[in-house]
């Protein structure tokens, strides 16, 4: 298999862009993710591939809680803020205002939609860990067109 062909082909998968946040005590983590999908109706499960060396992964492993924020087409700047390491100043994370959600994790106030999760299983294979999470709270604040990797200026996959 040719590497270039594999990359080009796998980048055709339709991936959205999301910001995942978590916290444990006074430690916070946030990261933009694109490898996320619903995995079950009953119970409502999602699965995400997350880099194990990231702050958000360390926080969700410790707290077993996370929030997933759906990024809209007009929110590329929000997605880009979470490509960088997590910084928290007051009630802002990477410049985005947040408040504690039902599970205590940081919920971004400018996200049009989000759901909070409890971590149910973590599988470490390859360079990303697969995290299976049960959705325990959800809110849709506005109808949006979700931002996809294909509609963004970025590439991830392959």
PDB file of C-alpha atoms in Angstrom, residues 6-157:
ATOM      1  CA  UNK A   6      -3.726   5.534   2.062  1.00  0.00           C
ATOM      2  CA  UNK A   7      -3.686   9.086   3.445  1.00  0.00           C
ATOM      3  CA  UNK A   8      -5.735  10.495   0.587  1.00  0.00           C
ATOM      4  CA  UNK A   9      -8.297   7.696   0.904  1.00  0.00           C
ATOM      5  CA  UNK A  10      -8.659   7.799   4.703  1.00  0.00           C
ATOM      6  CA  UNK A  11      -9.030  11.587   4.604  1.00  0.00           C
ATOM      7  CA  UNK A  12     -12.259  11.035   2.643  1.00  0.00           C
ATOM      8  CA  UNK A  13     -13.953   9.794   5.834  1.00  0.00           C
ATOM      9  CA  UNK A  14     -16.534  12.362   6.918  1.00  0.00           C
ATOM     10  CA  UNK A  15     -15.283  13.710  10.254  1.00  0.00           C
ATOM     11  CA  UNK A  16     -16.722  16.596  12.226  1.00  0.00           C
ATOM     12  CA  UNK A  17     -14.742  18.958  14.429  1.00  0.00           C
ATOM     13  CA  UNK A  18     -15.429  18.982  18.156  1.00  0.00           C
ATOM     14  CA  UNK A  19     -13.840  20.425  21.277  1.00  0.00           C
ATOM     15  CA  UNK A  20     -13.531  17.941  24.130  1.00  0.00           C
ATOM     16  CA  UNK A  21     -12.992  19.337  27.628  1.00  0.00           C
ATOM     17  CA  UNK A  22     -12.381  17.723  30.987  1.00  0.00           C
ATOM     18  CA  UNK A  23     -11.078  18.648  34.409  1.00  0.00           C
ATOM     19  CA  UNK A  24      -9.860  17.053  37.595  1.00  0.00           C
ATOM     20  CA  UNK A  25      -9.664  19.366  40.566  1.00  0.00           C
ATOM     21  CA  UNK A  26      -7.707  22.414  39.437  1.00  0.00           C
ATOM     22  CA  UNK A  27      -6.323  20.666  36.314  1.00  0.00           C
ATOM     23  CA  UNK A  28      -8.044  21.364  32.994  1.00  0.00           C
ATOM     24  CA  UNK A  29      -7.748  19.930  29.522  1.00  0.00           C
ATOM     25  CA  UNK A  30      -9.273  20.850  26.199  1.00  0.00           C
ATOM     26  CA  UNK A  31      -8.559  19.712  22.649  1.00  0.00           C
ATOM     27  CA  UNK A  32     -10.046  19.811  19.186  1.00  0.00           C
ATOM     28  CA  UNK A  33     -10.957  16.320  18.012  1.00  0.00           C
ATOM     29  CA  UNK A  34     -12.233  14.952  14.743  1.00  0.00           C
ATOM     30  CA  UNK A  35     -12.392  11.202  15.289  1.00  0.00           C
ATOM     31  CA  UNK A  36     -15.715  10.929  17.147  1.00  0.00           C
ATOM     32  CA  UNK A  37     -18.897   8.974  16.494  1.00  0.00           C
ATOM     33  CA  UNK A  38     -22.032   7.689  18.189  1.00  0.00           C
ATOM     34  CA  UNK A  39     -21.616   4.033  19.110  1.00  0.00           C
ATOM     35  CA  UNK A  40     -24.904   2.956  20.773  1.00  0.00           C
ATOM     36  CA  UNK A  41     -28.515   4.066  21.316  1.00  0.00           C
ATOM     37  CA  UNK A  42     -29.102   2.193  24.594  1.00  0.00           C
ATOM     38  CA  UNK A  43     -27.221   3.340  26.499  1.00  0.00           C
ATOM     39  CA  UNK A  44     -26.311   6.457  24.481  1.00  0.00           C
ATOM     40  CA  UNK A  45     -22.590   5.954  23.830  1.00  0.00           C
ATOM     41  CA  UNK A  46     -20.050   7.895  21.799  1.00  0.00           C
ATOM     42  CA  UNK A  47     -16.476   6.937  21.004  1.00  0.00           C
ATOM     43  CA  UNK A  48     -13.582   9.301  20.465  1.00  0.00           C
ATOM     44  CA  UNK A  49      -9.954   8.800  19.512  1.00  0.00           C
ATOM     45  CA  UNK A  50      -7.793  11.019  21.724  1.00  0.00           C
ATOM     46  CA  UNK A  51      -4.033  11.442  21.956  1.00  0.00           C
ATOM     47  CA  UNK A  52      -2.903   9.889  25.252  1.00  0.00           C
ATOM     48  CA  UNK A  53      -0.248  12.559  25.828  1.00  0.00           C
ATOM     49  CA  UNK A  54      -2.840  15.373  25.839  1.00  0.00           C
ATOM     50  CA  UNK A  55      -4.045  17.255  28.916  1.00  0.00           C
ATOM     51  CA  UNK A  56      -7.657  16.437  28.118  1.00  0.00           C
ATOM     52  CA  UNK A  57      -6.889  12.707  28.049  1.00  0.00           C
ATOM     53  CA  UNK A  58      -5.079  12.859  31.398  1.00  0.00           C
ATOM     54  CA  UNK A  59      -7.992  14.757  32.965  1.00  0.00           C
ATOM     55  CA  UNK A  60     -10.702  12.440  31.628  1.00  0.00           C
ATOM     56  CA  UNK A  61      -8.757   9.339  32.702  1.00  0.00           C
ATOM     57  CA  UNK A  62      -8.564  10.751  36.241  1.00  0.00           C
ATOM     58  CA  UNK A  63     -12.057  12.273  36.540  1.00  0.00           C
ATOM     59  CA  UNK A  64     -13.904   9.833  34.221  1.00  0.00           C
ATOM     60  CA  UNK A  65     -15.884  12.842  32.915  1.00  0.00           C
ATOM     61  CA  UNK A  66     -15.802  14.922  29.724  1.00  0.00           C
ATOM     62  CA  UNK A  67     -17.854  17.343  27.633  1.00  0.00           C
ATOM     63  CA  UNK A  68     -18.001  17.259  23.847  1.00  0.00           C
ATOM     64  CA  UNK A  69     -18.826  20.530  22.079  1.00  0.00           C
ATOM     65  CA  UNK A  70     -20.139  20.554  18.508  1.00  0.00           C
ATOM     66  CA  UNK A  71     -18.385  23.245  16.467  1.00  0.00           C
ATOM     67  CA  UNK A  72     -20.452  25.154  13.903  1.00  0.00           C
ATOM     68  CA  UNK A  73     -19.290  26.219  10.438  1.00  0.00           C
ATOM     69  CA  UNK A  74     -18.839  29.781  11.681  1.00  0.00           C
ATOM     70  CA  UNK A  75     -16.687  28.743  14.646  1.00  0.00           C
ATOM     71  CA  UNK A  76     -13.351  27.822  13.055  1.00  0.00           C
ATOM     72  CA  UNK A  77     -11.650  30.188  15.500  1.00  0.00           C
ATOM     73  CA  UNK A  78     -12.970  28.153  18.452  1.00  0.00           C
ATOM     74  CA  UNK A  79     -11.659  24.911  16.962  1.00  0.00           C
ATOM     75  CA  UNK A  80      -8.276  26.512  16.291  1.00  0.00           C
ATOM     76  CA  UNK A  81      -7.931  27.769  19.890  1.00  0.00           C
ATOM     77  CA  UNK A  82      -7.930  24.166  21.096  1.00  0.00           C
ATOM     78  CA  UNK A  83      -5.115  23.040  18.801  1.00  0.00           C
ATOM     79  CA  UNK A  84      -2.844  24.670  21.402  1.00  0.00           C
ATOM     80  CA  UNK A  85      -2.019  23.528  24.947  1.00  0.00           C
ATOM     81  CA  UNK A  86      -4.728  24.264  27.503  1.00  0.00           C
ATOM     82  CA  UNK A  87      -4.528  27.516  29.436  1.00  0.00           C
ATOM     83  CA  UNK A  88      -7.116  28.597  31.992  1.00  0.00           C
ATOM     84  CA  UNK A  89      -7.463  32.183  33.190  1.00  0.00           C
ATOM     85  CA  UNK A  90     -10.394  32.851  35.496  1.00  0.00           C
ATOM     86  CA  UNK A  91     -13.422  31.321  33.803  1.00  0.00           C
ATOM     87  CA  UNK A  92     -11.894  31.114  30.333  1.00  0.00           C
ATOM     88  CA  UNK A  93     -10.181  28.148  28.704  1.00  0.00           C
ATOM     89  CA  UNK A  94      -7.968  29.023  25.727  1.00  0.00           C
ATOM     90  CA  UNK A  95      -9.857  32.318  25.579  1.00  0.00           C
ATOM     91  CA  UNK A  96     -13.319  30.710  25.569  1.00  0.00           C
ATOM     92  CA  UNK A  97     -15.667  31.364  28.521  1.00  0.00           C
ATOM     93  CA  UNK A  98     -16.783  28.249  30.369  1.00  0.00           C
ATOM     94  CA  UNK A  99     -18.897  27.200  33.343  1.00  0.00           C
ATOM     95  CA  UNK A 100     -19.095  23.899  35.221  1.00  0.00           C
ATOM     96  CA  UNK A 101     -21.604  21.531  33.693  1.00  0.00           C
ATOM     97  CA  UNK A 102     -23.879  19.013  35.412  1.00  0.00           C
ATOM     98  CA  UNK A 103     -20.939  16.604  35.820  1.00  0.00           C
ATOM     99  CA  UNK A 104     -18.562  19.384  36.886  1.00  0.00           C
ATOM    100  CA  UNK A 105     -16.570  19.448  33.644  1.00  0.00           C
ATOM    101  CA  UNK A 106     -15.991  22.744  31.824  1.00  0.00           C
ATOM    102  CA  UNK A 107     -18.762  23.554  29.345  1.00  0.00           C
ATOM    103  CA  UNK A 108     -17.878  26.171  26.739  1.00  0.00           C
ATOM    104  CA  UNK A 109     -20.462  28.941  26.811  1.00  0.00           C
ATOM    105  CA  UNK A 110     -20.134  29.817  23.102  1.00  0.00           C
ATOM    106  CA  UNK A 111     -20.738  26.269  21.872  1.00  0.00           C
ATOM    107  CA  UNK A 112     -24.053  25.896  20.061  1.00  0.00           C
ATOM    108  CA  UNK A 113     -24.434  22.314  21.246  1.00  0.00           C
ATOM    109  CA  UNK A 114     -22.686  20.044  23.727  1.00  0.00           C
ATOM    110  CA  UNK A 115     -23.076  16.838  25.652  1.00  0.00           C
ATOM    111  CA  UNK A 116     -21.546  15.682  28.904  1.00  0.00           C
ATOM    112  CA  UNK A 117     -20.278  12.154  29.341  1.00  0.00           C
ATOM    113  CA  UNK A 118     -19.064   9.587  31.814  1.00  0.00           C
ATOM    114  CA  UNK A 119     -16.108   7.516  30.602  1.00  0.00           C
ATOM    115  CA  UNK A 120     -17.055   3.834  30.370  1.00  0.00           C
ATOM    116  CA  UNK A 121     -14.047   2.262  28.643  1.00  0.00           C
ATOM    117  CA  UNK A 122     -10.602   3.202  27.358  1.00  0.00           C
ATOM    118  CA  UNK A 123      -8.727   1.097  24.810  1.00  0.00           C
ATOM    119  CA  UNK A 124      -5.098   2.001  24.121  1.00  0.00           C
ATOM    120  CA  UNK A 125      -4.062   0.852  20.657  1.00  0.00           C
ATOM    121  CA  UNK A 126      -1.922   2.759  18.210  1.00  0.00           C
ATOM    122  CA  UNK A 127      -1.076   6.429  18.672  1.00  0.00           C
ATOM    123  CA  UNK A 128      -4.581   7.390  19.899  1.00  0.00           C
ATOM    124  CA  UNK A 129      -6.672   5.915  22.716  1.00  0.00           C
ATOM    125  CA  UNK A 130     -10.286   4.996  21.983  1.00  0.00           C
ATOM    126  CA  UNK A 131     -12.496   6.415  24.725  1.00  0.00           C
ATOM    127  CA  UNK A 132     -16.063   5.111  25.006  1.00  0.00           C
ATOM    128  CA  UNK A 133     -18.310   7.523  26.886  1.00  0.00           C
ATOM    129  CA  UNK A 134     -21.948   7.468  27.978  1.00  0.00           C
ATOM    130  CA  UNK A 135     -23.914  10.653  27.320  1.00  0.00           C
ATOM    131  CA  UNK A 136     -25.589  11.820  30.555  1.00  0.00           C
ATOM    132  CA  UNK A 137     -26.559  15.402  29.624  1.00  0.00           C
ATOM    133  CA  UNK A 138     -27.063  17.240  26.349  1.00  0.00           C
ATOM    134  CA  UNK A 139     -28.019  20.715  25.249  1.00  0.00           C
ATOM    135  CA  UNK A 140     -28.624  22.217  21.821  1.00  0.00           C
ATOM    136  CA  UNK A 141     -28.613  26.003  22.180  1.00  0.00           C
ATOM    137  CA  UNK A 142     -28.943  26.808  18.475  1.00  0.00           C
ATOM    138  CA  UNK A 143     -29.445  25.064  15.159  1.00  0.00           C
ATOM    139  CA  UNK A 144     -26.112  25.015  13.330  1.00  0.00           C
ATOM    140  CA  UNK A 145     -24.381  23.373  10.428  1.00  0.00           C
ATOM    141  CA  UNK A 146     -21.593  21.338  12.078  1.00  0.00           C
ATOM    142  CA  UNK A 147     -18.078  22.093  10.885  1.00  0.00           C
ATOM    143  CA  UNK A 148     -16.381  19.157   9.189  1.00  0.00           C
ATOM    144  CA  UNK A 149     -12.715  18.565   8.502  1.00  0.00           C
ATOM    145  CA  UNK A 150     -13.497  18.651   4.756  1.00  0.00           C
ATOM    146  CA  UNK A 151     -15.036  22.151   5.096  1.00  0.00           C
ATOM    147  CA  UNK A 152     -12.135  23.427   7.199  1.00  0.00           C
ATOM    148  CA  UNK A 153      -8.658  24.540   6.151  1.00  0.00           C
ATOM    149  CA  UNK A 154      -7.121  21.595   8.057  1.00  0.00           C
ATOM    150  CA  UNK A 155      -6.380  17.935   7.333  1.00  0.00           C
ATOM    151  CA  UNK A 156      -6.274  15.165   9.911  1.00  0.00           C
ATOM    152  CA  UNK A 157      -6.187  11.494   9.115  1.00  0.00           C
TER     153      UNK A 157
END
